[in-house]
């Protein structure tokens, strides 16, 4: 998914989605170097997700170990 930063309003970036609709995204979720007109790309990092699930499972197992 990609969206274009239309403008900043207070603590939010108003972005235009690929569908043409607009949405407010918290500024803290936008890269610091981003400016109006920049295109932001959002994707799922399957590898990082898989690793995080493994880490959580290990932690859970260690908490419930007898």
PDB file of N, CA and C in Angstrom:
ATOM      1  N   UNK A   1       0.852  -1.173   0.000  1.00  0.00           N
ATOM      2  CA  UNK A   1       0.000   0.000   0.000  1.00  0.00           C
ATOM      3  C   UNK A   1       0.895   1.233   0.000  1.00  0.00           C
ATOM      4  N   UNK A   2       0.494   2.214  -0.757  1.00  0.00           N
ATOM      5  CA  UNK A   2       1.216   3.485  -0.800  1.00  0.00           C
ATOM      6  C   UNK A   2       0.244   4.609  -0.516  1.00  0.00           C
ATOM      7  N   UNK A   3       0.756   5.648   0.114  1.00  0.00           N
ATOM      8  CA  UNK A   3      -0.046   6.846   0.280  1.00  0.00           C
ATOM      9  C   UNK A   3       0.841   8.064   0.181  1.00  0.00           C
ATOM     10  N   UNK A   4       0.220   9.179  -0.189  1.00  0.00           N
ATOM     11  CA  UNK A   4       0.932  10.431  -0.406  1.00  0.00           C
ATOM     12  C   UNK A   4       0.597  11.397   0.712  1.00  0.00           C
ATOM     13  N   UNK A   5       1.629  12.023   1.268  1.00  0.00           N
ATOM     14  CA  UNK A   5       1.391  13.020   2.313  1.00  0.00           C
ATOM     15  C   UNK A   5       0.843  14.275   1.648  1.00  0.00           C
ATOM     16  N   UNK A   6      -0.371  14.634   2.010  1.00  0.00           N
ATOM     17  CA  UNK A   6      -1.024  15.821   1.461  1.00  0.00           C
ATOM     18  C   UNK A   6      -0.612  17.057   2.253  1.00  0.00           C
ATOM     19  N   UNK A   7      -0.660  16.925   3.598  1.00  0.00           N
ATOM     20  CA  UNK A   7      -0.323  18.062   4.454  1.00  0.00           C
ATOM     21  C   UNK A   7      -0.192  17.577   5.896  1.00  0.00           C
ATOM     22  N   UNK A   8       0.328  18.435   6.733  1.00  0.00           N
ATOM     23  CA  UNK A   8       0.407  18.161   8.160  1.00  0.00           C
ATOM     24  C   UNK A   8      -0.542  19.099   8.891  1.00  0.00           C
ATOM     25  N   UNK A   9      -1.283  18.542   9.837  1.00  0.00           N
ATOM     26  CA  UNK A   9      -2.204  19.319  10.667  1.00  0.00           C
ATOM     27  C   UNK A   9      -1.967  18.918  12.109  1.00  0.00           C
ATOM     28  N   UNK A  10      -1.316  19.787  12.852  1.00  0.00           N
ATOM     29  CA  UNK A  10      -1.027  19.480  14.253  1.00  0.00           C
ATOM     30  C   UNK A  10      -0.191  18.226  14.371  1.00  0.00           C
ATOM     31  N   UNK A  11      -0.683  17.276  15.113  1.00  0.00           N
ATOM     32  CA  UNK A  11       0.035  16.025  15.370  1.00  0.00           C
ATOM     33  C   UNK A  11      -0.251  14.937  14.335  1.00  0.00           C
ATOM     34  N   UNK A  12      -0.906  15.314  13.245  1.00  0.00           N
ATOM     35  CA  UNK A  12      -1.284  14.333  12.226  1.00  0.00           C
ATOM     36  C   UNK A  12      -0.775  14.709  10.843  1.00  0.00           C
ATOM     37  N   UNK A  13      -0.523  13.682  10.043  1.00  0.00           N
ATOM     38  CA  UNK A  13      -0.267  13.863   8.619  1.00  0.00           C
ATOM     39  C   UNK A  13      -1.550  13.446   7.914  1.00  0.00           C
ATOM     40  N   UNK A  14      -2.048  14.306   7.047  1.00  0.00           N
ATOM     41  CA  UNK A  14      -3.216  13.956   6.244  1.00  0.00           C
ATOM     42  C   UNK A  14      -2.657  13.334   4.970  1.00  0.00           C
ATOM     43  N   UNK A  15      -3.031  12.082   4.731  1.00  0.00           N
ATOM     44  CA  UNK A  15      -2.488  11.360   3.585  1.00  0.00           C
ATOM     45  C   UNK A  15      -3.602  10.961   2.627  1.00  0.00           C
ATOM     46  N   UNK A  16      -3.237  10.907   1.345  1.00  0.00           N
ATOM     47  CA  UNK A  16      -4.181  10.426   0.344  1.00  0.00           C
ATOM     48  C   UNK A  16      -3.842   8.980   0.042  1.00  0.00           C
ATOM     49  N   UNK A  17      -4.808   8.110   0.229  1.00  0.00           N
ATOM     50  CA  UNK A  17      -4.637   6.688  -0.025  1.00  0.00           C
ATOM     51  C   UNK A  17      -4.740   6.406  -1.520  1.00  0.00           C
ATOM     52  N   UNK A  18      -4.330   5.219  -1.912  1.00  0.00           N
ATOM     53  CA  UNK A  18      -4.415   4.833  -3.327  1.00  0.00           C
ATOM     54  C   UNK A  18      -5.841   4.896  -3.861  1.00  0.00           C
ATOM     55  N   UNK A  19      -6.809   4.727  -2.968  1.00  0.00           N
ATOM     56  CA  UNK A  19      -8.222   4.766  -3.364  1.00  0.00           C
ATOM     57  C   UNK A  19      -8.719   6.187  -3.613  1.00  0.00           C
ATOM     58  N   UNK A  20      -7.894   7.178  -3.258  1.00  0.00           N
ATOM     59  CA  UNK A  20      -8.309   8.571  -3.395  1.00  0.00           C
ATOM     60  C   UNK A  20      -8.910   9.142  -2.127  1.00  0.00           C
ATOM     61  N   UNK A  21      -9.159   8.289  -1.141  1.00  0.00           N
ATOM     62  CA  UNK A  21      -9.682   8.753   0.138  1.00  0.00           C
ATOM     63  C   UNK A  21      -8.536   9.331   0.969  1.00  0.00           C
ATOM     64  N   UNK A  22      -8.900  10.123   1.970  1.00  0.00           N
ATOM     65  CA  UNK A  22      -7.918  10.730   2.855  1.00  0.00           C
ATOM     66  C   UNK A  22      -8.005  10.116   4.244  1.00  0.00           C
ATOM     67  N   UNK A  23      -6.869  10.087   4.930  1.00  0.00           N
ATOM     68  CA  UNK A  23      -6.825   9.539   6.289  1.00  0.00           C
ATOM     69  C   UNK A  23      -5.811  10.343   7.098  1.00  0.00           C
ATOM     70  N   UNK A  24      -6.029  10.368   8.397  1.00  0.00           N
ATOM     71  CA  UNK A  24      -5.095  11.021   9.322  1.00  0.00           C
ATOM     72  C   UNK A  24      -4.198   9.955   9.931  1.00  0.00           C
ATOM     73  N   UNK A  25      -2.897  10.195   9.886  1.00  0.00           N
ATOM     74  CA  UNK A  25      -1.917   9.273  10.462  1.00  0.00           C
ATOM     75  C   UNK A  25      -1.131  10.069  11.504  1.00  0.00           C
ATOM     76  N   UNK A  26      -0.934   9.533  12.704  1.00  0.00           N
ATOM     77  CA  UNK A  26      -0.138  10.264  13.695  1.00  0.00           C
ATOM     78  C   UNK A  26       1.253  10.584  13.135  1.00  0.00           C
ATOM     79  N   UNK A  27       1.723  11.796  13.384  1.00  0.00           N
ATOM     80  CA  UNK A  27       3.044  12.211  12.887  1.00  0.00           C
ATOM     81  C   UNK A  27       4.139  11.258  13.329  1.00  0.00           C
ATOM     82  N   UNK A  28       3.999  10.706  14.525  1.00  0.00           N
ATOM     83  CA  UNK A  28       5.037   9.807  15.037  1.00  0.00           C
ATOM     84  C   UNK A  28       5.123   8.506  14.236  1.00  0.00           C
ATOM     85  N   UNK A  29       4.121   8.220  13.408  1.00  0.00           N
ATOM     86  CA  UNK A  29       4.135   7.018  12.569  1.00  0.00           C
ATOM     87  C   UNK A  29       4.693   7.300  11.170  1.00  0.00           C
ATOM     88  N   UNK A  30       5.099   8.541  10.936  1.00  0.00           N
ATOM     89  CA  UNK A  30       5.636   8.968   9.650  1.00  0.00           C
ATOM     90  C   UNK A  30       7.136   9.204   9.819  1.00  0.00           C
ATOM     91  N   UNK A  31       7.959   8.775   8.880  1.00  0.00           N
ATOM     92  CA  UNK A  31       9.400   9.046   9.001  1.00  0.00           C
ATOM     93  C   UNK A  31       9.669  10.544   9.183  1.00  0.00           C
ATOM     94  N   UNK A  32      10.633  10.878  10.036  1.00  0.00           N
ATOM     95  CA  UNK A  32      10.935  12.286  10.336  1.00  0.00           C
ATOM     96  C   UNK A  32      11.287  13.092   9.093  1.00  0.00           C
ATOM     97  N   UNK A  33      11.945  12.458   8.130  1.00  0.00           N
ATOM     98  CA  UNK A  33      12.393  13.171   6.936  1.00  0.00           C
ATOM     99  C   UNK A  33      11.273  13.389   5.909  1.00  0.00           C
ATOM    100  N   UNK A  34      10.089  12.867   6.166  1.00  0.00           N
ATOM    101  CA  UNK A  34       8.995  12.959   5.201  1.00  0.00           C
ATOM    102  C   UNK A  34       8.407  14.367   5.165  1.00  0.00           C
ATOM    103  N   UNK A  35       8.034  14.787   3.969  1.00  0.00           N
ATOM    104  CA  UNK A  35       7.434  16.105   3.754  1.00  0.00           C
ATOM    105  C   UNK A  35       6.196  15.958   2.879  1.00  0.00           C
ATOM    106  N   UNK A  36       5.457  17.060   2.752  1.00  0.00           N
ATOM    107  CA  UNK A  36       4.289  17.069   1.880  1.00  0.00           C
ATOM    108  C   UNK A  36       4.701  16.645   0.472  1.00  0.00           C
ATOM    109  N   UNK A  37       3.894  15.786  -0.121  1.00  0.00           N
ATOM    110  CA  UNK A  37       4.167  15.299  -1.465  1.00  0.00           C
ATOM    111  C   UNK A  37       4.943  13.990  -1.499  1.00  0.00           C
ATOM    112  N   UNK A  38       5.580  13.648  -0.390  1.00  0.00           N
ATOM    113  CA  UNK A  38       6.309  12.382  -0.355  1.00  0.00           C
ATOM    114  C   UNK A  38       5.337  11.212  -0.383  1.00  0.00           C
ATOM    115  N   UNK A  39       5.768  10.137  -1.015  1.00  0.00           N
ATOM    116  CA  UNK A  39       4.971   8.909  -1.076  1.00  0.00           C
ATOM    117  C   UNK A  39       5.558   7.922  -0.081  1.00  0.00           C
ATOM    118  N   UNK A  40       4.707   7.418   0.777  1.00  0.00           N
ATOM    119  CA  UNK A  40       5.086   6.460   1.809  1.00  0.00           C
ATOM    120  C   UNK A  40       4.594   5.087   1.375  1.00  0.00           C
ATOM    121  N   UNK A  41       5.442   4.097   1.526  1.00  0.00           N
ATOM    122  CA  UNK A  41       5.077   2.723   1.186  1.00  0.00           C
ATOM    123  C   UNK A  41       4.962   1.915   2.471  1.00  0.00           C
ATOM    124  N   UNK A  42       3.866   1.190   2.609  1.00  0.00           N
ATOM    125  CA  UNK A  42       3.625   0.365   3.788  1.00  0.00           C
ATOM    126  C   UNK A  42       3.521  -1.086   3.339  1.00  0.00           C
ATOM    127  N   UNK A  43       4.262  -1.957   4.020  1.00  0.00           N
ATOM    128  CA  UNK A  43       4.222  -3.371   3.664  1.00  0.00           C
ATOM    129  C   UNK A  43       4.315  -4.230   4.914  1.00  0.00           C
ATOM    130  N   UNK A  44       4.011  -5.488   4.760  1.00  0.00           N
ATOM    131  CA  UNK A  44       4.117  -6.451   5.854  1.00  0.00           C
ATOM    132  C   UNK A  44       5.471  -7.124   5.747  1.00  0.00           C
ATOM    133  N   UNK A  45       6.211  -7.130   6.842  1.00  0.00           N
ATOM    134  CA  UNK A  45       7.518  -7.793   6.878  1.00  0.00           C
ATOM    135  C   UNK A  45       7.294  -9.196   7.449  1.00  0.00           C
ATOM    136  N   UNK A  46       7.067 -10.145   6.552  1.00  0.00           N
ATOM    137  CA  UNK A  46       6.739 -11.515   6.965  1.00  0.00           C
ATOM    138  C   UNK A  46       7.854 -12.158   7.768  1.00  0.00           C
ATOM    139  N   UNK A  47       9.091 -11.896   7.394  1.00  0.00           N
ATOM    140  CA  UNK A  47      10.232 -12.475   8.096  1.00  0.00           C
ATOM    141  C   UNK A  47      10.313 -11.960   9.530  1.00  0.00           C
ATOM    142  N   UNK A  48      10.180 -10.650   9.702  1.00  0.00           N
ATOM    143  CA  UNK A  48      10.231 -10.069  11.046  1.00  0.00           C
ATOM    144  C   UNK A  48       9.051 -10.546  11.886  1.00  0.00           C
ATOM    145  N   UNK A  49       7.889 -10.698  11.263  1.00  0.00           N
ATOM    146  CA  UNK A  49       6.708 -11.189  11.975  1.00  0.00           C
ATOM    147  C   UNK A  49       6.940 -12.611  12.467  1.00  0.00           C
ATOM    148  N   UNK A  50       7.481 -13.444  11.606  1.00  0.00           N
ATOM    149  CA  UNK A  50       7.763 -14.835  11.962  1.00  0.00           C
ATOM    150  C   UNK A  50       8.752 -14.897  13.125  1.00  0.00           C
ATOM    151  N   UNK A  51       9.808 -14.088  13.062  1.00  0.00           N
ATOM    152  CA  UNK A  51      10.807 -14.067  14.137  1.00  0.00           C
ATOM    153  C   UNK A  51      10.211 -13.565  15.445  1.00  0.00           C
ATOM    154  N   UNK A  52       9.371 -12.557  15.389  1.00  0.00           N
ATOM    155  CA  UNK A  52       8.737 -12.034  16.594  1.00  0.00           C
ATOM    156  C   UNK A  52       7.835 -13.083  17.237  1.00  0.00           C
ATOM    157  N   UNK A  53       7.096 -13.828  16.409  1.00  0.00           N
ATOM    158  CA  UNK A  53       6.232 -14.891  16.939  1.00  0.00           C
ATOM    159  C   UNK A  53       7.057 -15.969  17.629  1.00  0.00           C
ATOM    160  N   UNK A  54       8.203 -16.323  17.029  1.00  0.00           N
ATOM    161  CA  UNK A  54       9.081 -17.315  17.656  1.00  0.00           C
ATOM    162  C   UNK A  54       9.585 -16.822  19.000  1.00  0.00           C
ATOM    163  N   UNK A  55       9.999 -15.560  19.046  1.00  0.00           N
ATOM    164  CA  UNK A  55      10.514 -14.988  20.294  1.00  0.00           C
ATOM    165  C   UNK A  55       9.446 -14.971  21.380  1.00  0.00           C
ATOM    166  N   UNK A  56       8.227 -14.608  21.000  1.00  0.00           N
ATOM    167  CA  UNK A  56       7.121 -14.571  21.966  1.00  0.00           C
ATOM    168  C   UNK A  56       6.813 -15.979  22.467  1.00  0.00           C
ATOM    169  N   UNK A  57       6.813 -16.937  21.558  1.00  0.00           N
ATOM    170  CA  UNK A  57       6.548 -18.326  21.941  1.00  0.00           C
ATOM    171  C   UNK A  57       7.601 -18.819  22.934  1.00  0.00           C
ATOM    172  N   UNK A  58       8.874 -18.507  22.676  1.00  0.00           N
ATOM    173  CA  UNK A  58       9.958 -18.895  23.592  1.00  0.00           C
ATOM    174  C   UNK A  58       9.752 -18.263  24.961  1.00  0.00           C
ATOM    175  N   UNK A  59       9.373 -16.997  24.982  1.00  0.00           N
ATOM    176  CA  UNK A  59       9.121 -16.317  26.241  1.00  0.00           C
ATOM    177  C   UNK A  59       7.960 -16.953  26.981  1.00  0.00           C
ATOM    178  N   UNK A  60       6.884 -17.247  26.260  1.00  0.00           N
ATOM    179  CA  UNK A  60       5.739 -17.901  26.882  1.00  0.00           C
ATOM    180  C   UNK A  60       6.126 -19.247  27.460  1.00  0.00           C
ATOM    181  N   UNK A  61       6.878 -20.018  26.686  1.00  0.00           N
ATOM    182  CA  UNK A  61       7.310 -21.344  27.144  1.00  0.00           C
ATOM    183  C   UNK A  61       8.164 -21.247  28.404  1.00  0.00           C
ATOM    184  N   UNK A  62       9.028 -20.225  28.466  1.00  0.00           N
ATOM    185  CA  UNK A  62       9.888 -20.076  29.643  1.00  0.00           C
ATOM    186  C   UNK A  62       9.096 -19.638  30.866  1.00  0.00           C
ATOM    187  N   UNK A  63       8.010 -18.903  30.651  1.00  0.00           N
ATOM    188  CA  UNK A  63       7.186 -18.456  31.787  1.00  0.00           C
ATOM    189  C   UNK A  63       6.353 -19.606  32.366  1.00  0.00           C
ATOM    190  N   UNK A  64       5.961 -20.532  31.514  1.00  0.00           N
ATOM    191  CA  UNK A  64       5.077 -21.611  31.961  1.00  0.00           C
ATOM    192  C   UNK A  64       5.822 -22.935  32.183  1.00  0.00           C
ATOM    193  N   UNK A  65       7.128 -22.889  32.073  1.00  0.00           N
ATOM    194  CA  UNK A  65       7.926 -24.116  32.297  1.00  0.00           C
ATOM    195  C   UNK A  65       7.833 -24.528  33.762  1.00  0.00           C
ATOM    196  N   UNK A  66       7.786 -25.824  34.005  1.00  0.00           N
ATOM    197  CA  UNK A  66       7.704 -26.324  35.406  1.00  0.00           C
ATOM    198  C   UNK A  66       9.058 -26.418  36.026  1.00  0.00           C
TER     199      UNK A  66
END
